[in-house]
Coordinates of C-alpha atoms and ligand atoms in Angstrom, one line a residue:
X279 CA -11.7 8.3 -12.5
X280 CA -13.0 11.7 -12.8
X281 CA -10.1 14.2 -12.6
X282 CA -11.4 17.3 -10.0
X283 CA -8.2 19.0 -10.0
X284 CA -4.6 19.1 -10.7
X285 CA -1.7 21.3 -10.1
X286 CA 1.9 21.7 -10.8
X287 CA 5.3 21.9 -7.9
X288 CA 5.0 25.1 -10.1
X289 CA 2.2 26.1 -9.9
X290 CA 1.9 25.4 -5.9
X291 CA 5.8 26.2 -4.9
X292 CA 6.7 28.7 -7.2
X293 CA 9.9 26.7 -8.8
X294 CA 10.2 22.9 -11.0
X295 CA 12.2 20.9 -8.6
X296 CA 15.2 21.1 -10.8
X297 CA 16.7 17.1 -11.0
X298 CA 15.4 16.5 -7.6
X299 CA 11.7 16.6 -9.4
X300 CA 10.3 13.4 -10.0
X301 CA 8.1 14.8 -12.1
X302 CA 6.4 18.1 -12.9
X303 CA 3.0 17.7 -10.0
X304 CA 2.5 19.3 -7.1
X305 CA -0.4 16.7 -6.8
X306 CA -3.5 15.8 -8.4
X307 CA -7.0 15.0 -6.3
X308 CA -9.5 12.5 -8.4
X309 CA -12.6 10.4 -7.9
X310 CA -11.2 7.0 -7.7
X311 CA -12.6 3.9 -8.8
X312 CA -11.8 1.4 -6.2
X313 CA -14.5 -0.6 -4.8
X314 CA -16.3 0.2 -1.9
X315 CA -16.5 -3.4 0.0
X316 CA -13.1 -3.7 -1.0
X317 CA -11.6 -0.2 1.1
X318 CA -14.6 -1.0 3.9
X319 CA -12.5 -4.1 4.0
X320 CA -9.6 -2.8 4.3
X321 CA -10.7 0.0 6.7
X322 CA -12.5 -3.5 8.8
X323 CA -8.6 -5.2 8.9
X324 CA -6.8 -2.4 9.3
X325 CA -8.9 -1.2 12.6
X326 CA -8.4 -4.7 13.8
X327 CA -5.1 -4.7 13.4
X328 CA -4.7 -2.0 15.2
X329 CA -5.6 -2.9 17.7
X330 CA -4.4 -5.9 18.1
X331 CA -0.9 -4.2 17.8
X332 CA -1.7 -0.9 19.3
X333 CA 1.7 0.2 21.1
X334 CA 2.4 3.6 23.2
X335 CA 5.7 5.9 23.1
X336 CA 6.8 8.5 21.0
X337 CA 6.4 7.8 16.6
X338 CA 8.1 9.4 14.0
X339 CA 6.6 12.7 13.0
X340 CA 4.1 11.9 15.1
X341 CA 1.8 10.1 12.8
X342 CA -0.9 6.7 14.5
X343 CA -0.4 4.4 12.1
X344 CA 0.2 0.6 10.4
X345 CA 3.5 -0.2 8.0
X346 CA 3.5 -2.6 5.2
X347 CA 0.3 -3.2 5.7
X348 CA 0.1 -5.0 1.5
X349 CA 1.4 -8.4 3.7
X350 CA -1.0 -7.4 5.9
X351 CA -4.4 -6.7 3.7
X352 CA -4.7 -9.0 0.9
X353 CA -7.1 -6.3 -1.0
X354 CA -4.4 -3.5 -0.6
X355 CA -1.7 -6.1 -2.2
X356 CA -4.2 -6.6 -5.1
X357 CA -4.7 -2.9 -5.3
X358 CA -0.9 -2.0 -5.2
X359 CA 0.5 -4.4 -8.4
X360 CA -3.2 -3.0 -10.3
X361 CA -1.6 -2.0 -13.8
X362 CA -4.5 -0.6 -14.5
X363 CA -4.2 1.6 -11.5
X364 CA -0.4 1.8 -12.4
X365 CA -0.9 3.5 -16.2
X366 CA -4.0 5.6 -14.2
X367 CA -1.7 6.8 -11.9
X368 CA 1.3 7.0 -14.3
X369 CA -0.6 9.1 -16.2
X370 CA -1.8 11.7 -13.9
X371 CA 2.1 12.0 -12.4
X372 CA 3.2 12.7 -16.6
X373 CA 5.6 9.5 -15.2
X374 CA 5.9 5.9 -16.0
X375 CA 5.2 5.1 -11.5
X376 CA 5.4 1.8 -9.8
X377 CA 5.0 0.5 -6.5
X378 CA 7.3 1.4 -3.9
X379 CA 9.4 -1.5 -3.7
X380 CA 10.4 -2.0 0.3
X381 CA 8.0 -3.3 2.0
X382 CA 7.7 -1.4 5.5
X383 CA 7.1 2.0 3.7
X384 CA 5.1 0.3 -0.1
X385 CA 1.5 0.9 1.9
X386 CA -0.6 1.7 5.1
X387 CA -2.4 3.1 6.8
X388 CA -3.1 6.8 8.9
X389 CA -5.8 6.8 12.0
X390 CA -6.2 10.8 13.3
X391 CA -8.1 11.6 15.8
X392 CA -10.1 14.8 17.0
X393 CA -7.5 17.2 18.7
X394 CA -4.4 15.6 18.2
X395 CA -1.9 16.6 15.6
X396 CA -2.4 14.0 13.3
X397 CA 1.2 14.4 10.8
X398 CA 4.0 16.9 11.4
X399 CA 5.2 18.6 8.6
X400 CA 7.5 16.7 6.8
X401 CA 8.8 15.6 3.4
X402 CA 7.8 11.8 2.7
X403 CA 10.8 9.3 2.0
X404 CA 9.2 8.0 -1.4
X405 CA 8.2 10.0 -4.7
X406 CA 4.1 9.9 -4.9
X407 CA 2.5 9.1 -2.1
X408 CA -1.4 7.9 -3.1
X409 CA -3.7 9.4 0.4
X410 CA -7.7 7.1 -0.6
X411 CA -8.9 8.4 2.3
X412 CA -11.4 5.4 3.3
X413 CA -13.7 6.8 6.8
X414 CA -13.9 10.3 8.3
X415 CA -16.6 11.6 9.9
X416 CA -17.1 15.0 12.0
X417 CA -17.0 18.2 11.1
X418 CA -14.7 19.5 8.5
X419 CA -15.1 15.6 6.8
X420 CA -11.8 14.8 7.2
X421 CA -10.4 18.0 6.7
X422 CA -7.2 18.0 4.2
X423 CA -4.1 18.0 3.3
X424 CA -1.8 21.4 3.6
X425 CA 0.8 21.9 1.7
X426 CA 3.3 24.6 1.5
X427 CA 3.5 27.1 -0.8
X428 CA 7.3 27.2 -1.2
X429 CA 10.8 25.5 -1.2
X430 CA 10.2 22.6 0.9
X431 CA 13.7 23.5 2.5
X432 CA 12.2 26.8 3.5
X433 CA 9.2 24.8 5.1
X434 CA 11.0 22.9 6.8
X435 CA 13.4 25.9 8.6
X436 CA 9.9 27.8 9.1
X437 CA 7.5 24.6 10.8
X438 CA 10.5 24.1 12.5
X439 CA 9.8 27.8 14.6
X440 CA 5.9 27.3 14.6
X441 CA 6.4 30.0 11.8
X442 CA 4.0 28.0 8.8
X443 CA 0.7 30.6 8.7
X444 CA -2.7 29.2 7.2
X445 CA -2.8 31.8 4.9
X446 CA 0.9 30.6 3.0
X447 CA -0.6 26.8 2.8
X448 CA -2.5 24.7 0.2
X449 CA -5.1 22.4 1.0
X450 CA -5.8 19.9 -0.5
X451 CA -9.3 18.1 0.1
X452 CA -9.6 14.3 1.3
X453 CA -12.6 13.1 1.5
X454 CA -14.4 9.6 1.2
X455 CA -14.6 8.9 -2.3
X456 CA -11.8 10.7 -4.2
X457 CA -7.9 10.0 -3.5
X458 CA -4.7 12.5 -3.8
X459 CA -2.1 11.4 -5.4
X460 CA 1.6 13.6 -4.1
X461 CA 4.1 14.0 -5.0
X462 CA 5.8 14.8 -1.3
X463 CA 9.0 13.9 -1.4
X464 CA 8.9 17.1 -2.6
X465 CA 6.7 19.7 -1.1
X466 CA 6.8 20.4 3.0
X467 CA 3.2 18.9 3.7
X468 CA 1.1 18.3 6.9
X469 CA -2.8 17.6 8.2
X470 CA -5.1 19.2 9.5
X471 CA -6.6 19.3 13.1
X472 CA -9.6 17.4 13.4
X473 CA -11.6 19.2 15.4
X474 CA -14.3 16.8 16.5
X475 CA -13.7 13.8 13.8
X476 CA -11.1 11.3 13.2
X477 CA -10.1 10.6 9.4
X478 CA -8.6 7.1 8.4
X479 CA -6.5 7.3 5.2
X480 CA -4.5 4.7 2.8
X481 CA -1.4 5.5 1.6
X482 CA 0.3 3.8 -1.4
X483 CA 3.8 5.0 -2.2
X484 CA 5.0 5.5 -5.6
X485 CA 8.5 6.1 -7.5
X486 CA 9.4 6.9 -10.9
X487 CA 10.4 3.9 -13.0
X488 CA 13.1 5.3 -14.8
X489 CA 14.1 7.5 -11.7
X490 CA 14.2 5.4 -8.6
X491 CA 17.5 6.6 -6.7
X492 CA 14.5 9.5 -6.8
X493 CA 13.6 8.0 -3.3
X494 CA 14.6 10.2 0.4
X495 CA 14.3 6.6 2.2
X496 CA 17.0 6.3 3.0
X497 CA 18.2 3.5 5.7
X498 CA 18.7 5.8 9.0
X499 CA 15.3 7.3 7.9
X500 CA 13.2 3.9 7.8
X501 CA 14.7 2.9 10.9
X502 CA 13.0 5.4 13.0
X503 CA 10.0 3.5 11.7
X504 CA 11.3 -0.1 11.4
X505 CA 13.4 -2.5 13.3
X506 CA 17.0 -3.6 11.4
X507 CA 15.4 -6.8 11.4
X508 CA 12.4 -6.0 8.9
X509 CA 14.0 -3.0 6.2
X510 CA 17.7 -3.4 6.1
X511 CA 18.0 -6.2 3.8
X512 CA 15.4 -4.9 1.2
X513 CA 16.7 -1.8 1.7
X514 CA 20.5 -2.8 0.2
X515 CA 18.5 -5.1 -1.8
X516 CA 16.4 -2.2 -3.8
X517 CA 20.0 0.3 -3.5
X518 CA 21.6 -2.7 -5.3
X519 CA 19.8 -4.1 -7.9
X520 CA 17.8 -1.1 -8.5
X521 CA 18.5 2.7 -8.2
X522 CA 22.2 2.0 -8.4
X523 CA 22.3 0.0 -11.9
X524 CA 20.0 3.1 -12.9
X525 CA 22.4 5.5 -11.5
X526 CA 25.1 3.5 -13.8
X527 CA 22.9 4.1 -16.4
X528 CA 23.1 7.6 -16.0
X529 CA 26.5 8.8 -16.0
X530 CA 28.3 10.3 -19.5
X531 CA 30.8 7.5 -21.0
Ligands
LIG1574 O1 -3.4 12.2 5.5 C1 -3.0 13.3 5.0 O2 -3.5 14.0 4.5 C2 -1.8 13.4 4.2 C3 -0.7 12.5 5.2 C4 1.4 12.4 4.7 O3 1.2 13.3 4.4 C5 1.9 10.9 5.2 O4 1.5 9.9 5.3 O5 2.9 10.8 4.5
LIG1575 FE1 3.4 12.5 3.8

């Protein structure tokens, strides 16, 4: 794994996020060493599953995506739990990471196509995501993730007003062969519109093992994507067995 770039929250947004942040990382970009054949299998299977389960209608953030892919595609399950990967990403993040425990939000595949806004400006629920482009075509070669160069709450207000000029967005290139680790919960971000191309991206969620409460996936937020029977029990289990005990250990006395 060759690191191409690592930027901190202060460098990108002007602030360190205080006690909200899980580490000082804004994003890191690196040449990944995932096996090409495995990633091709993930791409093929993701396309098949999407074709079988194609839905229409309004989606959260306008995103065309698959969820809980680690249970649908064994290669993704293996990547999610790979010890060496977690160690390398933890080093890049500056904090020990764990795979995101709520199955519907642990891994996904996003599909972007020409002329269609890929994903509305947002902050992520999980503290970190690893974005691994599986396929890109067209002039922009996959385009970029666009990160607001200021506090995320300010960016959200400006985005709602349609006032996010390109000059205030940091472009993080998304190229096949490289990957991006993003503290997306602390950054207002979106993706560049592709004029003539597609991108398919594997999204792997992570969070801090020591501070699992640094997680903005409320049950209400999860239910914008998931059915209660698919997510409520896992969310409650995580809050009771991980988030609350970890927070209790931090309480004075
Ligand atoms: O693919 C990208 O450029 C961004 C994806 C993203 O922000 C997400 O899936 O939460
Ligand atoms: Fe995101």
